[in-house]
Amino acid sequence: MNTETQISSKASPEMAIEITNMHKWYGQFHVLKNINLKVAQGERIVICGPSGSGKSTVIRCINRLEEHQEGSIVVDGVELTNDLKNIETIRSEVGMVFQHFNLFPHLTVVENCVLAPIWVRKMPRKEAEEIAMKFLDRVKIPEQAHKFPGQLSGGQQQRVAIARSLCMSPRIMLFDEPTSALDPEMIKEVLEVMIELAREGMTMLCVTHEMGFAKTVADRVIFMDEGEIIEENNPADFFDNPKHDRTKLFLSQILDH
Amino acid sequence: MNGNIENYKPGEHPDLPPPKNLVGPVAWIRDNLLSSPTNVILTILSVWLLIEVIPPVVEWAFLDAIYTGEDRNECRARGDGACWAFISERFLLFTYGFYPEPERWRVNLSFILLIIAVIPVLYDRVPLRKPGLYFTALFPFIAAYLLVGGDFLGWNLPHVPTEKFGGFMLTLVVGITGIAFSLPLGILLALGRQSRLTIIRVFCVSFIEFIRGVPLITLLFVASTMLSYFLPPGTNFDLLLRVLIMVTLFASGYMAEVIRGGLQAIPKGQTEAADSMGLKYWQSMRLIVLPQALKISIPGIVNTFIGLYKDTTLVIVIGLLDPLGIGRASLSDTKWTGLSNEVYLFVAIFFFISCFAMSRYSLYLERKLETGHKR
């Protein structure tokens, strides 16, 4: 309870995420070039682009899974520096869902969910379990709580991963191609959960190729290629009147099949 | 069978029992012993070999064996089987070495406490596991005091110098100390080898490579002779303690590499997921990475344990009398000449029981930790 009041009493800055003139290199390779991105509280953003365009790298920089070399990233009013304390604060308030789920296979579903609340938020186990069950209920798999991840389908695993992130009551959710590793049947069940989350006003950054999802929930769509943000627009204009040739080519390729 | 299978509508097909020749003992024999001409020949050869080998061994070891007697000649006079009388006469020597007789209860007590200390580590569904684990942590100190003795907080047990340790008791002291301390040390070395801090990494890599590049016997000689050159003159650093340290360091080098193999098998996504939730490095290692890495490494870890346990017999080269050393010393007794078969078989059985138990336990542990994520 204590931690919750602390979070809500903290003045919430207008911008959830502010990335300014950010550059990143892998050795000699310049992966991200002059990224500028502002995300308001409650905004839903979809990032798309061809593979290797740096879209995953951008969102992985936001919770410091990747380090940037130039420019600044401010998350919820806290700037990402080498200060471990800042990094841990930001990570505990930014949830992330991965392409390959990354559930912990040696723990049951509910143990996966309570781990971070217990160890990071210092929450009593009983309370953490209640919260976990609440979110498992919301992603519609409370009956799987005591199974191991290896016994679930891909779609179920990804929903557990979403519930696991939500248990930390994050203020921002990052999705890194959450449906790319799933069978078509399971994509829908995961997208439904994400759409519901968007309706509740969660700030979301989502790297995805699900254009239907982008049209339904995104406030803005960002197109990236070769480490740069090429185009940025509301979904209607983005899909109907793409300005840049590269965007048109990309859209024709993914929408035509 | 084929003709009997009825037609069902889609979705209404019940689960039928398998054909009779798929399960049962007859099917097992056919699949495993008689599946091909080569297999048939091998089966016949094996049966013949067993018939040839087992009866003479049983006759020698049990039926014609002599269990009591005064000396070798008495054995020979009474039959040509094994002369276990020799072993039974020396049994206490094999067990306790030269540990003084009136104090041997301390060895027995330590052994009982050892069992109590080990149970909560081996099995997680035992009553009083938590306090049991605290006892386990204290056990090495309790056992060290019990075995060596001396003055401690008003307790006074007669001092027994470690040169008197010997036999199975010595094997257990060296083996269990090595096993208990090499695992945590190996984990630290394995993690250190992957550290981003260059100094830690270089230290761990050099240590591991040094240990693996030098034979254990060399290290034991270093422990027994050279160490005293480096220590300030006049310090008396117990020989057994030096051996324990060397054996532990030696095993931990191997352990580190086994565990590193396990660590490398854990996908990067596991640490990324842990990081992304705000877990600190040690938390993510302890809660996420190590439980999985150690589970994968169980066969290798137990392999190292078994190797270490058997390597304890090498202490013979620096004059400590492990069971093998006691056996060799006993063989030089003129009353009992020429009984090396009995002695070495006896020692071999002791080692086999210990090592086989470890091996079975590791299989049990692997099965218990299986959570179905290996698909």
XYZ file of C-alpha atoms in Angstrom:
632
model
C 0.000 0.000 0.000
C 2.815 2.299 0.966
C 4.454 2.160 -2.413
C 1.229 2.864 -4.228
C 0.607 6.088 -2.361
C 4.177 7.118 -3.002
C 3.729 6.686 -6.714
C 0.430 8.499 -6.962
C 1.548 11.347 -4.728
C 4.510 12.005 -6.972
C 3.640 14.828 -9.332
C 3.156 13.141 -12.638
C 4.927 15.028 -15.386
C 2.964 15.824 -18.480
C 5.248 13.778 -20.676
C 5.611 10.088 -19.941
C 8.645 9.727 -22.152
C 10.863 12.358 -23.710
C 13.608 11.229 -26.030
C 15.765 14.074 -27.351
C 18.483 13.856 -30.008
C 19.280 10.279 -29.031
C 22.012 8.351 -30.836
C 23.213 4.816 -30.348
C 26.059 2.786 -31.754
C 26.909 -0.919 -31.678
C 30.687 -0.641 -31.991
C 31.180 1.135 -35.313
C 27.600 0.641 -36.396
C 25.332 3.667 -35.957
C 22.002 1.969 -35.144
C 19.907 4.887 -33.938
C 20.268 8.316 -35.484
C 18.911 11.436 -33.861
C 15.762 9.967 -32.351
C 13.280 12.520 -31.038
C 10.084 11.247 -29.503
C 7.687 12.638 -26.945
C 4.982 10.474 -25.470
C 2.259 12.071 -23.376
C 0.646 10.335 -20.403
C -1.987 7.930 -21.624
C -0.851 8.079 -25.230
C -0.724 4.894 -27.328
C 2.017 4.741 -29.901
C 2.716 2.080 -32.480
C 6.189 1.836 -33.974
C 6.575 -0.034 -37.221
C 9.220 -0.478 -39.850
C 11.238 -3.125 -41.641
C 13.367 -5.512 -39.627
C 16.697 -4.043 -38.608
C 15.284 -0.525 -38.612
C 16.015 -0.054 -34.915
C 12.431 0.012 -33.640
C 13.038 -2.626 -30.928
C 16.272 -0.917 -29.986
C 14.426 2.343 -29.338
C 12.023 0.847 -26.845
C 14.793 -1.228 -25.272
C 16.649 2.019 -24.637
C 13.670 3.352 -22.706
C 14.185 0.861 -19.867
C 17.935 0.639 -20.356
C 18.120 -2.870 -21.689
C 20.270 -1.022 -24.218
C 22.442 1.933 -23.443
C 22.339 5.078 -25.592
C 25.474 7.101 -26.164
C 24.222 10.587 -26.987
C 21.135 12.666 -26.313
C 18.759 12.197 -23.411
C 15.902 9.943 -22.396
C 13.605 11.134 -19.638
C 11.044 8.643 -18.372
C 8.371 9.941 -16.040
C 10.537 12.899 -15.094
C 13.595 10.771 -14.319
C 16.547 10.964 -16.672
C 18.282 7.731 -17.656
C 21.943 7.970 -16.756
C 24.432 5.445 -15.492
C 22.965 5.949 -12.035
C 21.766 2.460 -11.059
C 19.166 3.878 -8.713
C 17.492 5.823 -11.511
C 17.592 2.794 -13.781
C 15.960 0.609 -11.152
C 13.281 3.216 -10.431
C 12.446 3.520 -14.103
C 12.453 -0.225 -14.679
C 10.082 -0.826 -11.809
C 7.613 1.634 -13.343
C 7.949 0.595 -16.956
C 6.550 -2.799 -17.868
C 7.869 -4.708 -20.834
C 6.438 -7.544 -22.902
C 8.812 -9.466 -25.153
C 8.449 -11.255 -28.449
C 9.431 -14.573 -26.892
C 7.474 -13.993 -23.649
C 10.540 -14.621 -21.457
C 8.520 -16.199 -18.693
C 10.597 -17.928 -16.035
C 10.163 -21.620 -16.852
C 11.151 -22.885 -13.395
C 8.373 -20.930 -11.675
C 4.625 -21.394 -11.879
C 2.475 -18.752 -13.526
C 1.525 -17.129 -10.243
C 5.123 -17.269 -8.964
C 6.189 -15.494 -12.160
C 3.692 -12.768 -11.361
C 4.518 -12.226 -7.681
C 8.298 -12.300 -8.032
C 8.929 -8.645 -8.817
C 6.248 -7.235 -6.461
C 7.757 -9.243 -3.608
C 11.432 -8.548 -4.300
C 11.302 -5.080 -5.841
C 8.243 -3.558 -4.170
C 8.759 -5.538 -0.917
C 5.095 -6.486 -0.957
C 3.874 -9.258 1.386
C 3.428 -12.506 -0.535
C -0.265 -12.776 0.239
C -1.055 -9.323 -1.098
C 1.119 -9.939 -4.171
C -0.755 -13.163 -4.866
C -4.108 -11.420 -4.626
C -2.962 -8.813 -7.125
C -1.533 -11.498 -9.386
C -4.825 -13.373 -9.396
C -6.640 -10.151 -10.214
C -4.515 -9.581 -13.306
C -4.548 -13.244 -14.347
C -8.298 -12.954 -14.168
C -8.135 -9.898 -16.399
C -6.098 -11.683 -19.045
C -8.607 -14.531 -18.694
C -6.399 -17.347 -17.475
C -6.899 -17.550 -13.683
C -7.318 -21.326 -13.976
C -3.719 -21.686 -15.212
C -2.212 -19.968 -12.174
C -0.500 -23.036 -10.776
C 0.795 -24.484 -14.015
C 4.294 -24.007 -15.349
C 4.802 -21.818 -18.436
C 5.941 -24.850 -20.442
C 2.460 -26.313 -20.086
C 0.716 -23.331 -21.697
C 0.156 -22.344 -25.306
C 2.035 -19.406 -26.796
C -0.935 -17.096 -26.546
C -1.517 -18.032 -22.920
C 2.155 -17.492 -22.141
C 2.092 -14.038 -23.664
C -1.008 -13.142 -21.660
C 0.773 -14.320 -18.516
C 3.697 -12.096 -19.495
C 1.348 -9.137 -19.776
C -0.225 -9.938 -16.408
C 3.233 -10.281 -14.903
C 4.144 -6.792 -16.063
C 0.856 -5.350 -14.837
C 1.471 -6.747 -11.340
C 4.139 -4.087 -10.887
C 1.416 -1.465 -11.595
C 3.558 0.163 -14.262
C 2.789 3.643 -15.591
C 4.106 2.805 -19.032
C 3.987 -0.464 -20.969
C 6.449 -1.350 -23.704
C 5.564 -4.115 -26.160
C 8.330 -5.545 -28.319
C 6.605 -7.405 -31.163
C 4.319 -9.220 -28.721
C 2.495 -11.248 -31.356
C 5.313 -12.066 -33.788
C 6.013 -15.477 -32.302
C 2.399 -16.563 -32.142
C 0.091 -18.649 -34.316
C -2.680 -16.638 -36.014
C -5.312 -18.103 -33.698
C -3.448 -16.848 -30.650
C -2.630 -13.386 -31.966
C -6.234 -12.363 -31.485
C -6.433 -13.322 -27.816
C -3.296 -11.326 -27.060
C -4.408 -8.305 -29.083
C -7.740 -8.308 -27.263
C -5.948 -8.022 -23.949
C -3.794 -5.200 -25.305
C -6.769 -3.328 -26.726
C -8.527 -3.553 -23.380
C -5.422 -2.222 -21.683
C -5.320 0.686 -24.138
C -8.973 1.511 -23.405
C -8.142 1.794 -19.722
C -5.737 4.614 -20.503
C -2.368 2.891 -20.107
C 0.544 4.685 -21.749
C 1.713 2.203 -24.370
C 4.583 1.959 -26.816
C 4.146 -0.934 -29.109
C 6.461 -2.302 -31.755
C 4.222 -4.401 -33.957
C 3.297 -5.344 -37.479
C -0.365 -5.676 -36.564
C -1.729 -2.808 -38.594
C -5.266 -3.581 -37.512
C -4.216 -3.012 -33.938
C -2.526 0.245 -34.938
C -5.686 1.483 -36.616
C -7.872 0.545 -33.656
C -5.957 1.893 -30.698
C -2.951 3.999 -31.728
C -2.954 7.739 -31.197
C 0.130 7.976 -33.354
C 2.004 5.658 -35.678
C 5.748 6.010 -36.095
C 7.602 4.597 -39.063
C 11.293 3.857 -38.726
C 13.899 2.834 -41.264
C 17.650 2.455 -40.960
C 17.791 3.876 -37.463
C 15.772 7.000 -38.141
C 12.203 8.056 -37.544
C 10.992 8.636 -41.091
C 7.384 9.501 -40.533
C 5.050 10.144 -37.635
C 1.325 10.670 -37.948
C -2.126 9.749 -36.666
C -3.205 6.338 -37.924
C -5.792 7.581 -40.406
C -3.366 9.840 -42.241
C -0.496 7.440 -41.836
C -2.258 4.626 -43.628
C -4.227 6.662 -46.157
C -1.751 9.423 -47.013
C 1.766 8.319 -46.246
C 4.081 11.184 -47.136
C 7.385 9.472 -47.524
C 8.196 7.086 -50.396
C 9.827 4.632 -48.019
C 6.650 4.518 -45.955
C 4.504 3.923 -49.024
C 6.713 1.045 -50.107
C 6.630 -0.496 -46.638
C 2.851 -0.172 -46.327
C 2.274 -1.623 -49.782
C 4.430 -4.587 -48.842
C 2.781 -5.422 -45.554
C -0.803 -4.596 -46.506
C -0.879 -6.307 -49.883
C -0.598 -9.901 -48.901
C -8.013 -55.523 -35.346
C -8.253 -53.398 -38.457
C -11.608 -54.709 -39.485
C -13.179 -53.932 -36.089
C -12.504 -50.224 -36.055
C -15.836 -48.557 -36.462
C -16.588 -45.365 -38.232
C -17.283 -42.419 -35.993
C -18.483 -38.975 -36.919
C -15.796 -36.281 -36.745
C -15.360 -35.156 -33.154
C -16.951 -38.263 -31.703
C -14.006 -40.627 -31.979
C -13.328 -42.082 -28.502
C -9.832 -42.873 -27.179
C -9.327 -46.588 -27.858
C -6.850 -48.823 -25.979
C -3.612 -49.510 -27.893
C -3.143 -52.825 -29.743
C -2.128 -55.678 -27.388
C 1.320 -56.202 -28.882
C 2.370 -52.602 -28.098
C 2.620 -52.870 -24.302
C 3.427 -55.504 -21.665
C 6.439 -57.705 -20.863
C 6.365 -59.640 -24.129
C 6.472 -56.422 -26.104
C 9.315 -55.186 -23.896
C 11.396 -58.297 -24.529
C 10.747 -58.116 -28.234
C 11.619 -54.400 -28.449
C 14.679 -54.473 -26.238
C 16.237 -57.907 -26.544
C 15.162 -59.408 -29.834
C 14.513 -56.462 -32.120
C 17.046 -57.427 -34.807
C 19.436 -60.307 -35.661
C 22.357 -58.365 -34.155
C 20.305 -57.765 -31.044
C 19.463 -61.472 -30.773
C 23.151 -62.389 -31.011
C 24.083 -59.776 -28.409
C 21.379 -61.028 -26.065
C 22.609 -64.616 -26.345
C 26.228 -63.528 -25.805
C 25.275 -61.480 -22.745
C 23.338 -64.325 -21.186
C 26.283 -66.679 -21.777
C 28.698 -64.150 -20.261
C 26.534 -63.721 -17.163
C 26.322 -67.499 -16.696
C 30.103 -67.743 -16.976
C 30.890 -64.882 -14.607
C 28.315 -64.749 -11.857
C 28.553 -68.273 -10.292
C 32.352 -68.241 -9.726
C 32.208 -64.722 -8.267
C 29.354 -65.627 -5.928
C 31.180 -68.798 -4.907
C 34.395 -66.930 -4.178
C 32.855 -63.943 -2.434
C 30.085 -65.631 -0.446
C 29.756 -69.421 -0.564
C 33.395 -70.369 -0.008
C 34.324 -67.238 1.901
C 35.835 -67.316 5.394
C 34.468 -64.635 7.701
C 36.384 -65.209 10.922
C 39.852 -66.401 11.650
C 43.186 -65.609 13.207
C 45.410 -65.287 10.158
C 45.905 -66.031 6.495
C 46.886 -69.672 7.089
C 43.680 -70.414 8.928
C 41.735 -69.018 5.985
C 43.663 -71.094 3.511
C 43.148 -74.236 5.539
C 39.402 -73.791 5.629
C 38.708 -73.103 1.944
C 39.761 -71.244 -1.141
C 37.123 -68.473 -1.090
C 37.608 -64.889 -0.053
C 39.251 -64.340 3.311
C 36.947 -61.714 4.807
C 38.372 -62.520 8.229
C 41.158 -60.108 7.366
C 38.702 -57.306 6.665
C 36.676 -57.944 9.783
C 39.805 -57.859 11.910
C 40.868 -54.533 10.377
C 37.386 -53.095 10.039
C 37.782 -50.502 12.785
C 41.098 -49.415 11.348
C 39.482 -49.005 7.945
C 36.711 -46.930 9.488
C 38.506 -44.669 11.956
C 42.156 -44.807 10.977
C 44.290 -44.176 14.046
C 41.675 -42.064 15.803
C 42.123 -42.938 19.509
C 39.674 -45.632 20.560
C 38.089 -43.943 23.597
C 37.278 -40.889 21.460
C 35.686 -42.717 18.540
C 32.190 -41.836 19.767
C 32.976 -38.327 18.514
C 33.400 -39.630 14.980
C 30.138 -41.569 15.275
C 28.311 -38.554 16.644
C 29.665 -36.379 13.836
C 28.421 -38.931 11.334
C 24.924 -38.922 12.820
C 24.904 -35.118 12.856
C 26.098 -35.182 9.255
C 23.060 -37.186 8.241
C 20.787 -34.783 10.118
C 22.518 -31.841 8.446
C 22.303 -33.278 4.962
C 18.625 -34.274 4.964
C 17.152 -30.744 4.741
C 19.524 -29.974 1.878
C 18.648 -33.075 -0.101
C 14.892 -33.140 0.420
C 12.625 -30.112 0.514
C 9.543 -31.771 1.998
C 10.864 -32.650 5.431
C 9.523 -31.314 8.723
C 11.485 -28.466 10.317
C 13.374 -27.749 7.112
C 14.097 -24.080 7.873
C 15.727 -24.610 11.305
C 17.327 -27.707 9.792
C 19.117 -25.560 7.246
C 20.507 -23.311 9.978
C 21.868 -26.429 11.599
C 23.363 -27.447 8.256
C 25.182 -24.120 8.065
C 26.580 -24.632 11.557
C 27.463 -28.267 11.027
C 30.978 -27.836 9.547
C 32.060 -25.929 12.661
C 30.410 -28.373 15.052
C 31.977 -31.314 13.254
C 35.407 -29.687 13.122
C 35.313 -29.095 16.862
C 33.985 -32.567 17.618
C 36.658 -34.258 15.545
C 39.644 -32.140 16.544
C 38.624 -31.229 20.074
C 40.342 -28.767 22.361
C 39.055 -25.961 24.540
C 36.044 -24.060 23.354
C 33.849 -21.860 25.567
C 34.365 -24.042 28.574
C 33.860 -27.280 26.682
C 36.895 -29.435 26.798
C 37.352 -32.427 24.562
C 40.750 -34.114 24.396
C 42.668 -32.829 21.394
C 43.071 -35.317 18.550
C 45.751 -34.299 16.046
C 44.590 -34.593 12.445
C 47.459 -36.985 11.639
C 45.389 -39.591 13.496
C 42.502 -39.232 11.055
C 42.279 -42.042 8.572
C 40.173 -44.584 6.757
C 36.632 -43.928 5.601
C 36.356 -41.179 8.135
C 39.165 -39.282 6.381
C 37.544 -39.871 3.004
C 34.279 -38.437 4.292
C 35.959 -35.434 5.898
C 37.889 -34.525 2.751
C 35.140 -35.497 0.312
C 32.271 -33.762 2.054
C 34.245 -30.617 2.824
C 35.292 -30.435 -0.805
C 31.746 -31.003 -2.046
C 30.163 -28.539 0.354
C 32.556 -25.678 -0.310
C 33.403 -26.192 -3.966
C 29.831 -25.665 -5.143
C 29.355 -22.112 -3.786
C 32.922 -21.221 -4.730
C 32.395 -22.634 -8.206
C 29.199 -20.594 -8.618
C 31.040 -17.400 -7.655
C 33.887 -18.209 -10.045
C 31.482 -18.960 -12.886
C 29.620 -15.693 -12.335
C 32.911 -13.847 -11.975
C 34.123 -15.252 -15.253
C 31.140 -13.598 -16.934
C 31.461 -10.346 -15.015
C 31.624 -7.057 -16.864
C 34.274 -5.890 -14.382
C 37.568 -6.714 -16.060
C 39.580 -7.241 -12.882
C 37.136 -9.772 -11.476
C 36.887 -11.543 -14.806
C 40.640 -11.768 -15.311
C 41.132 -13.029 -11.773
C 38.499 -15.752 -12.165
C 39.724 -16.854 -15.585
C 43.344 -17.061 -14.403
C 42.362 -18.984 -11.297
C 40.244 -21.493 -13.204
C 42.824 -22.015 -15.913
C 45.609 -22.421 -13.372
C 43.663 -25.020 -11.395
C 42.725 -26.951 -14.489
C 46.253 -26.843 -15.826
C 47.871 -28.404 -12.760
C 47.433 -31.997 -11.531
C 45.822 -32.406 -8.123
C 48.836 -34.370 -6.913
C 51.038 -31.368 -7.603
C 48.733 -29.170 -5.573
C 48.761 -31.687 -2.739
C 52.569 -31.720 -2.735
C 52.521 -27.945 -2.705
C 50.143 -28.113 0.232
C 52.299 -30.556 2.147
C 55.753 -29.105 1.542
C 56.025 -25.827 -0.275
C 53.377 -23.909 1.636
C 55.557 -23.869 4.733
C 58.224 -21.929 2.824
C 55.775 -19.144 2.106
C 54.242 -19.002 5.562
C 56.045 -17.073 8.295
C 58.411 -19.357 10.197
C 56.977 -20.929 13.299
C 53.373 -20.982 12.103
C 51.936 -24.432 12.282
C 49.300 -24.737 9.632
C 47.598 -28.065 9.939
C 48.351 -30.457 7.072
C 44.800 -31.760 6.791
C 43.468 -28.215 6.667
C 45.878 -27.428 3.841
C 44.700 -30.517 1.986
C 41.060 -29.534 2.505
C 41.737 -26.083 1.070
C 43.600 -27.469 -1.931
C 40.974 -30.099 -2.707
C 38.197 -27.506 -2.419
C 39.973 -25.017 -4.681
C 40.740 -27.756 -7.164
C 37.149 -28.946 -7.356
C 35.804 -25.389 -7.508
C 37.770 -24.712 -10.684
C 36.089 -27.632 -12.402
C 32.764 -26.755 -10.839
C 32.996 -23.227 -12.235
C 33.340 -24.523 -15.768
C 30.443 -26.941 -15.377
C 28.234 -24.146 -14.073
C 29.406 -21.766 -16.789
C 28.062 -24.285 -19.277
C 24.715 -24.118 -17.519
C 24.750 -20.321 -17.388
C 25.382 -20.112 -21.108
C 22.374 -22.272 -21.809
C 20.013 -19.749 -20.205
C 18.555 -17.471 -22.877
C 19.437 -13.788 -22.601
C 15.709 -13.040 -22.446
C 15.591 -14.410 -18.904
C 17.932 -11.764 -17.507
C 16.318 -9.136 -19.699
C 12.909 -9.970 -18.281
C 14.323 -9.849 -14.759
C 16.074 -6.540 -15.465
C 12.991 -5.054 -17.039
C 11.062 -5.665 -13.815
C 13.654 -3.856 -11.740
C 15.325 -6.858 -10.092
C 18.902 -6.205 -9.009
C 21.814 -8.271 -10.374
C 22.063 -10.608 -7.389
C 18.308 -11.020 -7.205
C 18.046 -11.968 -10.841
C 20.970 -14.372 -10.506
C 19.628 -15.992 -7.354
C 15.952 -16.154 -8.316
C 16.009 -16.557 -12.088
C 19.300 -17.556 -13.635
C 21.018 -19.831 -11.124
C 18.023 -22.074 -10.357
C 17.762 -22.835 -14.057
C 21.491 -23.001 -14.766
C 22.194 -25.272 -11.807
C 19.346 -27.546 -12.796
C 20.824 -28.017 -16.261
C 24.261 -28.527 -14.715
C 23.209 -31.257 -12.256
C 24.791 -34.122 -14.235
C 28.041 -32.197 -14.566
C 28.018 -31.036 -10.964
C 27.473 -34.533 -9.631
C 30.113 -35.790 -12.018
C 32.563 -33.341 -10.467
C 31.461 -34.356 -6.961
C 32.083 -38.014 -7.748
C 35.451 -37.244 -9.292
C 36.428 -35.205 -6.267
C 35.252 -37.904 -3.871
C 37.371 -40.536 -5.570
C 40.327 -38.180 -5.877
C 40.469 -38.055 -2.083
C 42.429 -41.301 -2.349
C 45.310 -39.211 -3.714
C 46.030 -37.881 -0.219
C 47.978 -41.105 0.186
C 50.903 -39.489 -1.669
C 51.451 -36.985 1.122
C 51.199 -39.576 3.848
C 47.573 -39.349 4.941
C 46.007 -42.762 5.407
C 42.751 -42.990 3.512
C 41.123 -46.448 3.123
C 43.459 -47.305 0.279
C 46.457 -46.294 2.365
C 45.222 -48.343 5.315
C 44.681 -51.266 2.966
C 48.214 -51.065 1.637
C 49.651 -50.781 5.106
C 47.609 -53.790 6.245
C 48.763 -55.859 3.312
C 52.341 -55.600 4.500
C 51.396 -57.438 7.691
C 53.082 -60.865 7.462
C 50.128 -62.537 9.156
C 47.907 -61.607 6.218
C 50.070 -61.610 3.096
C 48.600 -61.960 -0.374
C 45.073 -60.754 0.321
C 45.043 -57.732 -1.987
C 41.879 -58.914 -3.815
C 39.850 -58.746 -0.624
C 41.251 -55.385 0.429
C 40.817 -53.617 -2.882
C 37.390 -55.113 -3.476
C 36.290 -53.951 -0.037
C 37.524 -50.402 -0.642
C 36.004 -50.421 -4.125
C 32.614 -51.432 -2.710
C 32.745 -48.577 -0.220
C 33.471 -46.057 -2.966
C 30.926 -47.599 -5.281
C 28.137 -47.336 -2.715
C 28.909 -43.669 -2.025
C 29.232 -42.688 -5.662
C 26.257 -44.715 -6.844
C 24.133 -43.046 -4.171
C 25.185 -39.613 -5.405
C 24.425 -40.600 -8.948
C 20.952 -41.892 -8.078
C 20.195 -38.803 -6.043
C 21.099 -36.595 -8.988
C 18.664 -38.488 -11.207
C 15.958 -38.079 -8.575
C 16.690 -34.361 -8.365
C 16.561 -33.921 -12.128
C 13.194 -35.610 -12.297
C 11.858 -33.551 -9.408
C 12.922 -30.247 -10.948
C 11.460 -31.072 -14.331
C 8.713 -28.512 -15.032
C 7.883 -29.441 -18.589
C 9.576 -26.496 -20.269
C 11.854 -28.742 -22.270
C 9.720 -29.399 -25.286
